[in-house]
Amino acid sequence: MFMEMLYIGMALFLLLTLVAGLWRILRGPTAADRMLAAQLFGTTAVACLLLLAQALEQPPLRDVALVFALLAVVAAVAFVRRAWVADRETEE
Amino acid sequence: MSVSDIITTILLIAGAAFFLVGTVGLLRFPDVYTRLHALTKADNVGLGLMVAGLALQAESWAVVGKLLLIWCLVLLAGASVAHLVTVVARQRGIKLWKR
Amino acid sequence: MEALTQLQLAFDAVLGLALLWLAWQTLASPELFRAIVLFIAFGLLMALAWVRLEAPDVALAEAAIGAGLTGALLLTALSRLEPKNKSKIPHSKKPESEVDE
């Protein structure tokens, strides 16, 4: 029973750090800062899902975490390769 | 409470501490490069400690393998994204923070 | 049992409030790039919400489509939009500072 409470409590704690990190997305001076915050969110969500998988005894949740880990890089690479235009304008 | 439970508790709390430090770093550090530094710590070490703690509680070796696979994928993604962002940020002329 | 239920309730409450707030911020954001990043974060939290609703299969789809692919597609679409805006207003954008505080 203690272990389940620990898992859920940890998941709640991670969720709270995630909500705190939203501040950086709203504020972030450059586009890169916003994208980095989204990257941290992905990792936090993976940890959260792994904890929930253990606490709720639902092994499929580990597969959801696996998909998160796989696709976390897609959005970030799309950002670096394609969408990072705002900062270039300031330089030229 | 068994020994493995105690070790899991310690590892999970250590991992959560790294996530907290990573978020505080993301909020408080002054430029992209220093924020990237805080973020990769949370990504790699925080998730690593959590995976280690959960692997102790896993019911089979397949689950341990899956947890390790997830961690390796996150390591790979984190390292490559950090590298890409730093290189492109240098090219775009984002200045290093100086006191 | 009681404390466990309360913890789960707290988790769900934080998740729900964060989702509503994120949805509002995404819709209200005037800046397109910020809206996209907020949308990606929304997708992540939505997947967690599906997990709490005991629908791991929907969470799997949300993780793949909502957080991963739609984000990349929207970012690509934004990069196609950007040059048009730039030619219309050439130098109105003031340089953003990379260092705050």
PDB file of C-alpha atoms in Angstrom:
ATOM      1  CA  MET A   1       0.000   0.000   0.000  1.00  0.00           C
ATOM      2  CA  PHE A   2       2.829   2.372   0.845  1.00  0.00           C
ATOM      3  CA  MET A   3       4.465   1.702  -2.500  1.00  0.00           C
ATOM      4  CA  GLU A   4       1.288   2.553  -4.456  1.00  0.00           C
ATOM      5  CA  MET A   5       1.001   5.804  -2.539  1.00  0.00           C
ATOM      6  CA  LEU A   6       4.633   6.566  -3.269  1.00  0.00           C
ATOM      7  CA  TYR A   7       4.118   5.973  -7.005  1.00  0.00           C
ATOM      8  CA  ILE A   8       0.998   8.133  -7.222  1.00  0.00           C
ATOM      9  CA  GLY A   9       2.573  10.810  -5.048  1.00  0.00           C
ATOM     10  CA  MET A  10       5.667  10.893  -7.262  1.00  0.00           C
ATOM     11  CA  ALA A  11       3.468  11.095 -10.377  1.00  0.00           C
ATOM     12  CA  LEU A  12       1.597  14.027  -8.815  1.00  0.00           C
ATOM     13  CA  PHE A  13       4.901  15.711  -7.989  1.00  0.00           C
ATOM     14  CA  LEU A  14       6.127  15.293 -11.571  1.00  0.00           C
ATOM     15  CA  LEU A  15       2.845  16.707 -12.854  1.00  0.00           C
ATOM     16  CA  LEU A  16       3.336  19.751 -10.632  1.00  0.00           C
ATOM     17  CA  THR A  17       6.890  20.340 -11.938  1.00  0.00           C
ATOM     18  CA  LEU A  18       5.427  20.053 -15.448  1.00  0.00           C
ATOM     19  CA  VAL A  19       2.831  22.718 -14.697  1.00  0.00           C
ATOM     20  CA  ALA A  20       5.590  24.936 -13.274  1.00  0.00           C
ATOM     21  CA  GLY A  21       7.558  24.443 -16.498  1.00  0.00           C
ATOM     22  CA  LEU A  22       4.641  25.884 -18.503  1.00  0.00           C
ATOM     23  CA  TRP A  23       5.836  29.306 -17.383  1.00  0.00           C
ATOM     24  CA  ARG A  24       8.882  28.949 -19.629  1.00  0.00           C
ATOM     25  CA  ILE A  25       6.706  28.109 -22.653  1.00  0.00           C
ATOM     26  CA  LEU A  26       4.533  31.167 -22.059  1.00  0.00           C
ATOM     27  CA  ARG A  27       7.452  33.486 -21.398  1.00  0.00           C
ATOM     28  CA  GLY A  28      10.503  31.991 -23.188  1.00  0.00           C
ATOM     29  CA  PRO A  29      12.324  34.804 -24.986  1.00  0.00           C
ATOM     30  CA  THR A  30      13.537  32.717 -27.938  1.00  0.00           C
ATOM     31  CA  ALA A  31      11.747  29.974 -29.828  1.00  0.00           C
ATOM     32  CA  ALA A  32      14.412  27.503 -28.704  1.00  0.00           C
ATOM     33  CA  ASP A  33      13.495  28.018 -25.036  1.00  0.00           C
ATOM     34  CA  ARG A  34       9.888  27.090 -25.740  1.00  0.00           C
ATOM     35  CA  MET A  35      10.918  23.976 -27.641  1.00  0.00           C
ATOM     36  CA  LEU A  36      13.294  22.909 -24.862  1.00  0.00           C
ATOM     37  CA  ALA A  37      10.486  23.202 -22.330  1.00  0.00           C
ATOM     38  CA  ALA A  38       8.355  20.959 -24.548  1.00  0.00           C
ATOM     39  CA  GLN A  39      11.244  18.480 -24.663  1.00  0.00           C
ATOM     40  CA  LEU A  40      11.436  18.396 -20.855  1.00  0.00           C
ATOM     41  CA  PHE A  41       7.664  17.874 -20.762  1.00  0.00           C
ATOM     42  CA  GLY A  42       8.053  14.791 -22.938  1.00  0.00           C
ATOM     43  CA  THR A  43      10.569  13.227 -20.562  1.00  0.00           C
ATOM     44  CA  THR A  44       8.489  14.121 -17.503  1.00  0.00           C
ATOM     45  CA  ALA A  45       5.433  12.556 -19.101  1.00  0.00           C
ATOM     46  CA  VAL A  46       7.432   9.366 -19.790  1.00  0.00           C
ATOM     47  CA  ALA A  47       8.474   9.151 -16.128  1.00  0.00           C
ATOM     48  CA  CYS A  48       4.890   9.865 -15.069  1.00  0.00           C
ATOM     49  CA  LEU A  49       3.525   7.105 -17.302  1.00  0.00           C
ATOM     50  CA  LEU A  50       6.067   4.573 -16.013  1.00  0.00           C
ATOM     51  CA  LEU A  51       5.079   5.382 -12.418  1.00  0.00           C
ATOM     52  CA  LEU A  52       1.378   5.079 -13.252  1.00  0.00           C
ATOM     53  CA  ALA A  53       1.989   1.775 -15.045  1.00  0.00           C
ATOM     54  CA  GLN A  54       3.508   0.389 -11.845  1.00  0.00           C
ATOM     55  CA  ALA A  55       0.914   1.933  -9.511  1.00  0.00           C
ATOM     56  CA  LEU A  56      -2.241   0.993 -11.441  1.00  0.00           C
ATOM     57  CA  GLU A  57      -0.803  -2.358 -12.545  1.00  0.00           C
ATOM     58  CA  GLN A  58      -1.463  -1.602 -16.202  1.00  0.00           C
ATOM     59  CA  PRO A  59       1.505  -2.862 -18.220  1.00  0.00           C
ATOM     60  CA  PRO A  60       0.212  -1.348 -21.530  1.00  0.00           C
ATOM     61  CA  LEU A  61       1.094   2.088 -20.177  1.00  0.00           C
ATOM     62  CA  ARG A  62       4.766   1.212 -20.655  1.00  0.00           C
ATOM     63  CA  ASP A  63       4.058   0.969 -24.387  1.00  0.00           C
ATOM     64  CA  VAL A  64       2.552   4.452 -24.307  1.00  0.00           C
ATOM     65  CA  ALA A  65       5.749   5.657 -22.625  1.00  0.00           C
ATOM     66  CA  LEU A  66       7.773   3.901 -25.321  1.00  0.00           C
ATOM     67  CA  VAL A  67       5.853   5.739 -28.055  1.00  0.00           C
ATOM     68  CA  PHE A  68       6.453   9.020 -26.240  1.00  0.00           C
ATOM     69  CA  ALA A  69      10.175   8.306 -26.041  1.00  0.00           C
ATOM     70  CA  LEU A  70      10.256   7.426 -29.749  1.00  0.00           C
ATOM     71  CA  LEU A  71       8.347  10.450 -30.989  1.00  0.00           C
ATOM     72  CA  ALA A  72       9.783  13.030 -28.606  1.00  0.00           C
ATOM     73  CA  VAL A  73      12.591  13.636 -31.049  1.00  0.00           C
ATOM     74  CA  VAL A  74      10.352  14.120 -34.118  1.00  0.00           C
ATOM     75  CA  ALA A  75       8.845  17.455 -33.088  1.00  0.00           C
ATOM     76  CA  ALA A  76      12.184  18.795 -31.856  1.00  0.00           C
ATOM     77  CA  VAL A  77      14.000  17.893 -35.081  1.00  0.00           C
ATOM     78  CA  ALA A  78      11.177  19.356 -37.168  1.00  0.00           C
ATOM     79  CA  PHE A  79      11.580  22.529 -35.148  1.00  0.00           C
ATOM     80  CA  VAL A  80      15.352  22.763 -35.623  1.00  0.00           C
ATOM     81  CA  ARG A  81      15.290  21.884 -39.332  1.00  0.00           C
ATOM     82  CA  ARG A  82      12.219  23.805 -40.452  1.00  0.00           C
ATOM     83  CA  ALA A  83      10.544  26.168 -38.065  1.00  0.00           C
ATOM     84  CA  TRP A  84      13.394  28.033 -36.425  1.00  0.00           C
ATOM     85  CA  VAL A  85      13.077  31.276 -38.389  1.00  0.00           C
ATOM     86  CA  ALA A  86      12.384  33.972 -35.826  1.00  0.00           C
ATOM     87  CA  ASP A  87      15.932  34.220 -34.486  1.00  0.00           C
ATOM     88  CA  ARG A  88      17.517  34.238 -37.939  1.00  0.00           C
ATOM     89  CA  GLU A  89      15.691  37.454 -38.845  1.00  0.00           C
ATOM     90  CA  THR A  90      17.253  39.274 -35.927  1.00  0.00           C
ATOM     91  CA  GLU A  91      20.718  38.355 -37.104  1.00  0.00           C
ATOM     92  CA  GLU A  92      20.423  39.501 -40.699  1.00  0.00           C
TER      93      GLU A  92
ATOM     94  CA  MET B   1       8.699  -3.287   3.693  1.00  0.00           C
ATOM     95  CA  SER B   2      11.494  -5.231   2.052  1.00  0.00           C
ATOM     96  CA  VAL B   3      14.998  -4.077   1.204  1.00  0.00           C
ATOM     97  CA  SER B   4      14.183  -3.648  -2.474  1.00  0.00           C
ATOM     98  CA  ASP B   5      11.240  -1.426  -1.537  1.00  0.00           C
ATOM     99  CA  ILE B   6      13.529   0.842   0.467  1.00  0.00           C
ATOM    100  CA  ILE B   7      16.065   1.058  -2.368  1.00  0.00           C
ATOM    101  CA  THR B   8      13.250   1.827  -4.829  1.00  0.00           C
ATOM    102  CA  THR B   9      11.960   4.600  -2.574  1.00  0.00           C
ATOM    103  CA  ILE B  10      15.413   6.183  -2.340  1.00  0.00           C
ATOM    104  CA  LEU B  11      15.989   5.954  -6.106  1.00  0.00           C
ATOM    105  CA  LEU B  12      12.571   7.400  -6.931  1.00  0.00           C
ATOM    106  CA  ILE B  13      13.037  10.337  -4.566  1.00  0.00           C
ATOM    107  CA  ALA B  14      16.496  11.013  -6.020  1.00  0.00           C
ATOM    108  CA  GLY B  15      15.039  10.914  -9.550  1.00  0.00           C
ATOM    109  CA  ALA B  16      12.218  13.281  -8.602  1.00  0.00           C
ATOM    110  CA  ALA B  17      14.806  15.644  -7.097  1.00  0.00           C
ATOM    111  CA  PHE B  18      16.637  15.718 -10.432  1.00  0.00           C
ATOM    112  CA  PHE B  19      13.393  16.525 -12.245  1.00  0.00           C
ATOM    113  CA  LEU B  20      12.731  19.337  -9.767  1.00  0.00           C
ATOM    114  CA  VAL B  21      16.240  20.716 -10.242  1.00  0.00           C
ATOM    115  CA  GLY B  22      15.842  20.505 -14.020  1.00  0.00           C
ATOM    116  CA  THR B  23      12.593  22.467 -13.917  1.00  0.00           C
ATOM    117  CA  VAL B  24      14.037  25.090 -11.574  1.00  0.00           C
ATOM    118  CA  GLY B  25      17.028  25.392 -13.911  1.00  0.00           C
ATOM    119  CA  LEU B  26      14.721  25.793 -16.900  1.00  0.00           C
ATOM    120  CA  LEU B  27      12.902  28.580 -15.107  1.00  0.00           C
ATOM    121  CA  ARG B  28      15.829  30.392 -13.547  1.00  0.00           C
ATOM    122  CA  PHE B  29      18.833  30.082 -15.879  1.00  0.00           C
ATOM    123  CA  PRO B  30      19.552  33.093 -18.083  1.00  0.00           C
ATOM    124  CA  ASP B  31      20.102  31.797 -21.648  1.00  0.00           C
ATOM    125  CA  VAL B  32      19.488  28.888 -23.993  1.00  0.00           C
ATOM    126  CA  TYR B  33      22.792  27.124 -23.357  1.00  0.00           C
ATOM    127  CA  THR B  34      22.557  27.082 -19.575  1.00  0.00           C
ATOM    128  CA  ARG B  35      18.916  25.979 -19.781  1.00  0.00           C
ATOM    129  CA  LEU B  36      19.953  23.164 -22.077  1.00  0.00           C
ATOM    130  CA  HIS B  37      22.474  22.096 -19.448  1.00  0.00           C
ATOM    131  CA  ALA B  38      19.816  21.927 -16.717  1.00  0.00           C
ATOM    132  CA  LEU B  39      17.404  20.133 -19.012  1.00  0.00           C
ATOM    133  CA  THR B  40      19.701  17.313 -20.073  1.00  0.00           C
ATOM    134  CA  LYS B  41      20.461  16.524 -16.438  1.00  0.00           C
ATOM    135  CA  ALA B  42      16.764  16.068 -15.710  1.00  0.00           C
ATOM    136  CA  ASP B  43      16.302  14.051 -18.895  1.00  0.00           C
ATOM    137  CA  ASN B  44      19.154  11.625 -18.474  1.00  0.00           C
ATOM    138  CA  VAL B  45      19.864  11.237 -14.773  1.00  0.00           C
ATOM    139  CA  GLY B  46      16.361  11.869 -13.436  1.00  0.00           C
ATOM    140  CA  LEU B  47      14.693   9.382 -15.744  1.00  0.00           C
ATOM    141  CA  GLY B  48      17.621   6.985 -15.276  1.00  0.00           C
ATOM    142  CA  LEU B  49      17.176   6.914 -11.496  1.00  0.00           C
ATOM    143  CA  MET B  50      13.420   6.467 -11.869  1.00  0.00           C
ATOM    144  CA  VAL B  51      13.896   3.606 -14.331  1.00  0.00           C
ATOM    145  CA  ALA B  52      16.418   1.966 -11.979  1.00  0.00           C
ATOM    146  CA  GLY B  53      13.975   2.259  -9.078  1.00  0.00           C
ATOM    147  CA  LEU B  54      11.064   0.828 -11.065  1.00  0.00           C
ATOM    148  CA  ALA B  55      13.191  -1.960 -12.580  1.00  0.00           C
ATOM    149  CA  LEU B  56      13.761  -3.307  -9.054  1.00  0.00           C
ATOM    150  CA  GLN B  57       9.986  -3.743  -8.696  1.00  0.00           C
ATOM    151  CA  ALA B  58       9.444  -5.251 -12.154  1.00  0.00           C
ATOM    152  CA  GLU B  59       7.807  -8.666 -12.298  1.00  0.00           C
ATOM    153  CA  SER B  60       9.819 -10.066 -15.219  1.00  0.00           C
ATOM    154  CA  TRP B  61      13.001  -9.521 -17.176  1.00  0.00           C
ATOM    155  CA  ALA B  62      10.977  -8.439 -20.205  1.00  0.00           C
ATOM    156  CA  VAL B  63       9.687  -5.467 -18.238  1.00  0.00           C
ATOM    157  CA  VAL B  64      13.226  -4.566 -17.165  1.00  0.00           C
ATOM    158  CA  GLY B  65      14.291  -4.718 -20.807  1.00  0.00           C
ATOM    159  CA  LYS B  66      11.440  -2.463 -21.858  1.00  0.00           C
ATOM    160  CA  LEU B  67      12.283   0.078 -19.146  1.00  0.00           C
ATOM    161  CA  LEU B  68      15.925   0.103 -20.229  1.00  0.00           C
ATOM    162  CA  LEU B  69      14.866   0.487 -23.877  1.00  0.00           C
ATOM    163  CA  ILE B  70      12.755   3.522 -22.968  1.00  0.00           C
ATOM    164  CA  TRP B  71      15.663   5.042 -21.081  1.00  0.00           C
ATOM    165  CA  CYS B  72      18.080   4.449 -23.967  1.00  0.00           C
ATOM    166  CA  LEU B  73      15.644   6.045 -26.429  1.00  0.00           C
ATOM    167  CA  VAL B  74      15.280   9.107 -24.219  1.00  0.00           C
ATOM    168  CA  LEU B  75      19.075   9.318 -23.865  1.00  0.00           C
ATOM    169  CA  LEU B  76      19.484   9.190 -27.632  1.00  0.00           C
ATOM    170  CA  ALA B  77      16.753  11.770 -28.250  1.00  0.00           C
ATOM    171  CA  GLY B  78      17.994  14.091 -25.512  1.00  0.00           C
ATOM    172  CA  ALA B  79      21.610  13.994 -26.671  1.00  0.00           C
ATOM    173  CA  SER B  80      20.823  14.582 -30.337  1.00  0.00           C
ATOM    174  CA  VAL B  81      18.306  17.353 -29.674  1.00  0.00           C
ATOM    175  CA  ALA B  82      20.683  19.118 -27.281  1.00  0.00           C
ATOM    176  CA  HIS B  83      23.454  18.939 -29.866  1.00  0.00           C
ATOM    177  CA  LEU B  84      21.239  20.168 -32.733  1.00  0.00           C
ATOM    178  CA  VAL B  85      19.816  23.055 -30.743  1.00  0.00           C
ATOM    179  CA  THR B  86      23.255  24.200 -29.556  1.00  0.00           C
ATOM    180  CA  VAL B  87      24.815  24.074 -33.028  1.00  0.00           C
ATOM    181  CA  VAL B  88      21.922  25.905 -34.664  1.00  0.00           C
ATOM    182  CA  ALA B  89      21.743  28.459 -31.843  1.00  0.00           C
ATOM    183  CA  ARG B  90      25.434  29.245 -32.386  1.00  0.00           C
ATOM    184  CA  GLN B  91      24.837  29.605 -36.131  1.00  0.00           C
ATOM    185  CA  ARG B  92      21.896  31.930 -35.551  1.00  0.00           C
ATOM    186  CA  GLY B  93      24.082  34.139 -33.399  1.00  0.00           C
ATOM    187  CA  ILE B  94      22.373  33.751 -30.028  1.00  0.00           C
ATOM    188  CA  LYS B  95      24.900  35.166 -27.630  1.00  0.00           C
ATOM    189  CA  LEU B  96      26.434  33.388 -24.691  1.00  0.00           C
ATOM    190  CA  TRP B  97      25.399  34.719 -21.328  1.00  0.00           C
ATOM    191  CA  LYS B  98      28.086  36.698 -19.517  1.00  0.00           C
ATOM    192  CA  ARG B  99      27.815  37.952 -16.006  1.00  0.00           C
TER     193      ARG B  99
ATOM    194  CA  MET C   1      -7.153   3.202   0.998  1.00  0.00           C
ATOM    195  CA  GLU C   2      -8.498   6.622   1.873  1.00  0.00           C
ATOM    196  CA  ALA C   3      -5.193   8.432   1.372  1.00  0.00           C
ATOM    197  CA  LEU C   4      -4.568   6.628  -1.916  1.00  0.00           C
ATOM    198  CA  THR C   5      -7.946   7.732  -3.296  1.00  0.00           C
ATOM    199  CA  GLN C   6      -7.285  11.300  -2.215  1.00  0.00           C
ATOM    200  CA  LEU C   7      -3.891  11.286  -3.932  1.00  0.00           C
ATOM    201  CA  GLN C   8      -5.475  10.018  -7.141  1.00  0.00           C
ATOM    202  CA  LEU C   9      -8.172  12.673  -6.828  1.00  0.00           C
ATOM    203  CA  ALA C  10      -5.518  15.375  -6.417  1.00  0.00           C
ATOM    204  CA  PHE C  11      -3.684  14.040  -9.477  1.00  0.00           C
ATOM    205  CA  ASP C  12      -6.866  14.126 -11.555  1.00  0.00           C
ATOM    206  CA  ALA C  13      -7.763  17.614 -10.354  1.00  0.00           C
ATOM    207  CA  VAL C  14      -4.343  19.050 -11.228  1.00  0.00           C
ATOM    208  CA  LEU C  15      -4.433  17.290 -14.599  1.00  0.00           C
ATOM    209  CA  GLY C  16      -7.904  18.574 -15.442  1.00  0.00           C
ATOM    210  CA  LEU C  17      -7.179  22.159 -14.424  1.00  0.00           C
ATOM    211  CA  ALA C  18      -3.867  22.177 -16.316  1.00  0.00           C
ATOM    212  CA  LEU C  19      -5.641  20.843 -19.426  1.00  0.00           C
ATOM    213  CA  LEU C  20      -8.347  23.505 -19.328  1.00  0.00           C
ATOM    214  CA  TRP C  21      -5.820  26.273 -18.756  1.00  0.00           C
ATOM    215  CA  LEU C  22      -3.566  24.995 -21.543  1.00  0.00           C
ATOM    216  CA  ALA C  23      -6.467  24.765 -23.985  1.00  0.00           C
ATOM    217  CA  TRP C  24      -7.451  28.340 -23.223  1.00  0.00           C
ATOM    218  CA  GLN C  25      -3.884  29.609 -23.539  1.00  0.00           C
ATOM    219  CA  THR C  26      -3.428  27.760 -26.845  1.00  0.00           C
ATOM    220  CA  LEU C  27      -6.542  29.324 -28.337  1.00  0.00           C
ATOM    221  CA  ALA C  28      -5.855  32.785 -26.942  1.00  0.00           C
ATOM    222  CA  SER C  29      -2.188  32.960 -27.963  1.00  0.00           C
ATOM    223  CA  PRO C  30      -1.569  35.633 -30.610  1.00  0.00           C
ATOM    224  CA  GLU C  31       1.809  34.179 -31.548  1.00  0.00           C
ATOM    225  CA  LEU C  32       1.570  31.093 -33.781  1.00  0.00           C
ATOM    226  CA  PHE C  33       4.771  29.407 -32.667  1.00  0.00           C
ATOM    227  CA  ARG C  34       3.813  29.669 -29.015  1.00  0.00           C
ATOM    228  CA  ALA C  35       0.396  28.223 -29.805  1.00  0.00           C
ATOM    229  CA  ILE C  36       2.031  25.211 -31.481  1.00  0.00           C
ATOM    230  CA  VAL C  37       4.326  24.470 -28.538  1.00  0.00           C
ATOM    231  CA  LEU C  38       1.384  24.830 -26.177  1.00  0.00           C
ATOM    232  CA  PHE C  39      -0.547  22.431 -28.403  1.00  0.00           C
ATOM    233  CA  ILE C  40       2.253  19.859 -28.104  1.00  0.00           C
ATOM    234  CA  ALA C  41       2.171  20.223 -24.314  1.00  0.00           C
ATOM    235  CA  PHE C  42      -1.612  19.863 -24.461  1.00  0.00           C
ATOM    236  CA  GLY C  43      -1.198  16.604 -26.387  1.00  0.00           C
ATOM    237  CA  LEU C  44       1.162  15.251 -23.726  1.00  0.00           C
ATOM    238  CA  LEU C  45      -1.229  16.043 -20.890  1.00  0.00           C
ATOM    239  CA  MET C  46      -4.194  14.736 -22.866  1.00  0.00           C
ATOM    240  CA  ALA C  47      -2.451  11.383 -23.199  1.00  0.00           C
ATOM    241  CA  LEU C  48      -2.031  11.329 -19.409  1.00  0.00           C
ATOM    242  CA  ALA C  49      -5.729  12.144 -19.051  1.00  0.00           C
ATOM    243  CA  TRP C  50      -6.685   9.208 -21.299  1.00  0.00           C
ATOM    244  CA  VAL C  51      -4.498   6.997 -19.110  1.00  0.00           C
ATOM    245  CA  ARG C  52      -6.388   8.141 -16.013  1.00  0.00           C
ATOM    246  CA  LEU C  53      -9.682   7.408 -17.817  1.00  0.00           C
ATOM    247  CA  GLU C  54      -8.405   3.819 -18.207  1.00  0.00           C
ATOM    248  CA  ALA C  55      -8.135   4.011 -21.982  1.00  0.00           C
ATOM    249  CA  PRO C  56      -4.489   3.106 -22.707  1.00  0.00           C
ATOM    250  CA  ASP C  57      -5.227   2.446 -26.387  1.00  0.00           C
ATOM    251  CA  VAL C  58      -6.565   5.955 -26.913  1.00  0.00           C
ATOM    252  CA  ALA C  59      -3.585   7.266 -24.944  1.00  0.00           C
ATOM    253  CA  LEU C  60      -1.290   5.415 -27.350  1.00  0.00           C
ATOM    254  CA  ALA C  61      -2.981   7.048 -30.350  1.00  0.00           C
ATOM    255  CA  GLU C  62      -2.924  10.470 -28.675  1.00  0.00           C
ATOM    256  CA  ALA C  63       0.779  10.086 -27.872  1.00  0.00           C
ATOM    257  CA  ALA C  64       1.640   9.150 -31.456  1.00  0.00           C
ATOM    258  CA  ILE C  65      -0.646  11.589 -33.272  1.00  0.00           C
ATOM    259  CA  GLY C  66      -1.301  14.440 -30.879  1.00  0.00           C
ATOM    260  CA  ALA C  67       2.095  14.971 -29.330  1.00  0.00           C
ATOM    261  CA  GLY C  68       4.412  13.620 -32.020  1.00  0.00           C
ATOM    262  CA  LEU C  69       3.202  13.936 -35.585  1.00  0.00           C
ATOM    263  CA  THR C  70       0.747  16.833 -35.442  1.00  0.00           C
ATOM    264  CA  GLY C  71       3.361  18.942 -33.684  1.00  0.00           C
ATOM    265  CA  ALA C  72       5.923  18.281 -36.406  1.00  0.00           C
ATOM    266  CA  LEU C  73       3.340  18.895 -39.161  1.00  0.00           C
ATOM    267  CA  LEU C  74       2.209  22.179 -37.619  1.00  0.00           C
ATOM    268  CA  LEU C  75       5.815  23.346 -37.237  1.00  0.00           C
ATOM    269  CA  THR C  76       6.476  22.548 -40.906  1.00  0.00           C
ATOM    270  CA  ALA C  77       3.315  24.384 -41.923  1.00  0.00           C
ATOM    271  CA  LEU C  78       4.433  27.383 -39.874  1.00  0.00           C
ATOM    272  CA  SER C  79       7.769  27.474 -41.691  1.00  0.00           C
ATOM    273  CA  ARG C  80       5.865  27.647 -45.005  1.00  0.00           C
ATOM    274  CA  LEU C  81       3.754  30.505 -43.697  1.00  0.00           C
ATOM    275  CA  GLU C  82       6.571  32.626 -42.326  1.00  0.00           C
ATOM    276  CA  PRO C  83       8.155  34.144 -45.520  1.00  0.00           C
ATOM    277  CA  LYS C  84       4.817  35.607 -46.578  1.00  0.00           C
ATOM    278  CA  ASN C  85       4.462  37.522 -43.329  1.00  0.00           C
ATOM    279  CA  LYS C  86       8.041  38.708 -43.598  1.00  0.00           C
ATOM    280  CA  SER C  87       7.644  40.255 -47.070  1.00  0.00           C
ATOM    281  CA  LYS C  88       4.494  42.041 -45.973  1.00  0.00           C
ATOM    282  CA  ILE C  89       6.076  43.728 -42.957  1.00  0.00           C
ATOM    283  CA  PRO C  90       9.810  43.840 -43.623  1.00  0.00           C
ATOM    284  CA  HIS C  91      11.375  45.339 -40.529  1.00  0.00           C
ATOM    285  CA  SER C  92       8.549  45.847 -38.115  1.00  0.00           C
ATOM    286  CA  LYS C  93       9.693  43.006 -35.888  1.00  0.00           C
ATOM    287  CA  LYS C  94      12.079  44.223 -33.279  1.00  0.00           C
ATOM    288  CA  PRO C  95      14.893  41.853 -32.334  1.00  0.00           C
ATOM    289  CA  GLU C  96      14.018  39.657 -29.407  1.00  0.00           C
ATOM    290  CA  SER C  97      16.520  39.503 -26.593  1.00  0.00           C
ATOM    291  CA  GLU C  98      17.986  36.104 -25.890  1.00  0.00           C
ATOM    292  CA  VAL C  99      18.796  36.840 -22.284  1.00  0.00           C
ATOM    293  CA  ASP C 100      16.196  37.814 -19.783  1.00  0.00           C
ATOM    294  CA  GLU C 101      16.627  39.352 -16.347  1.00  0.00           C
TER     295      GLU C 101
END
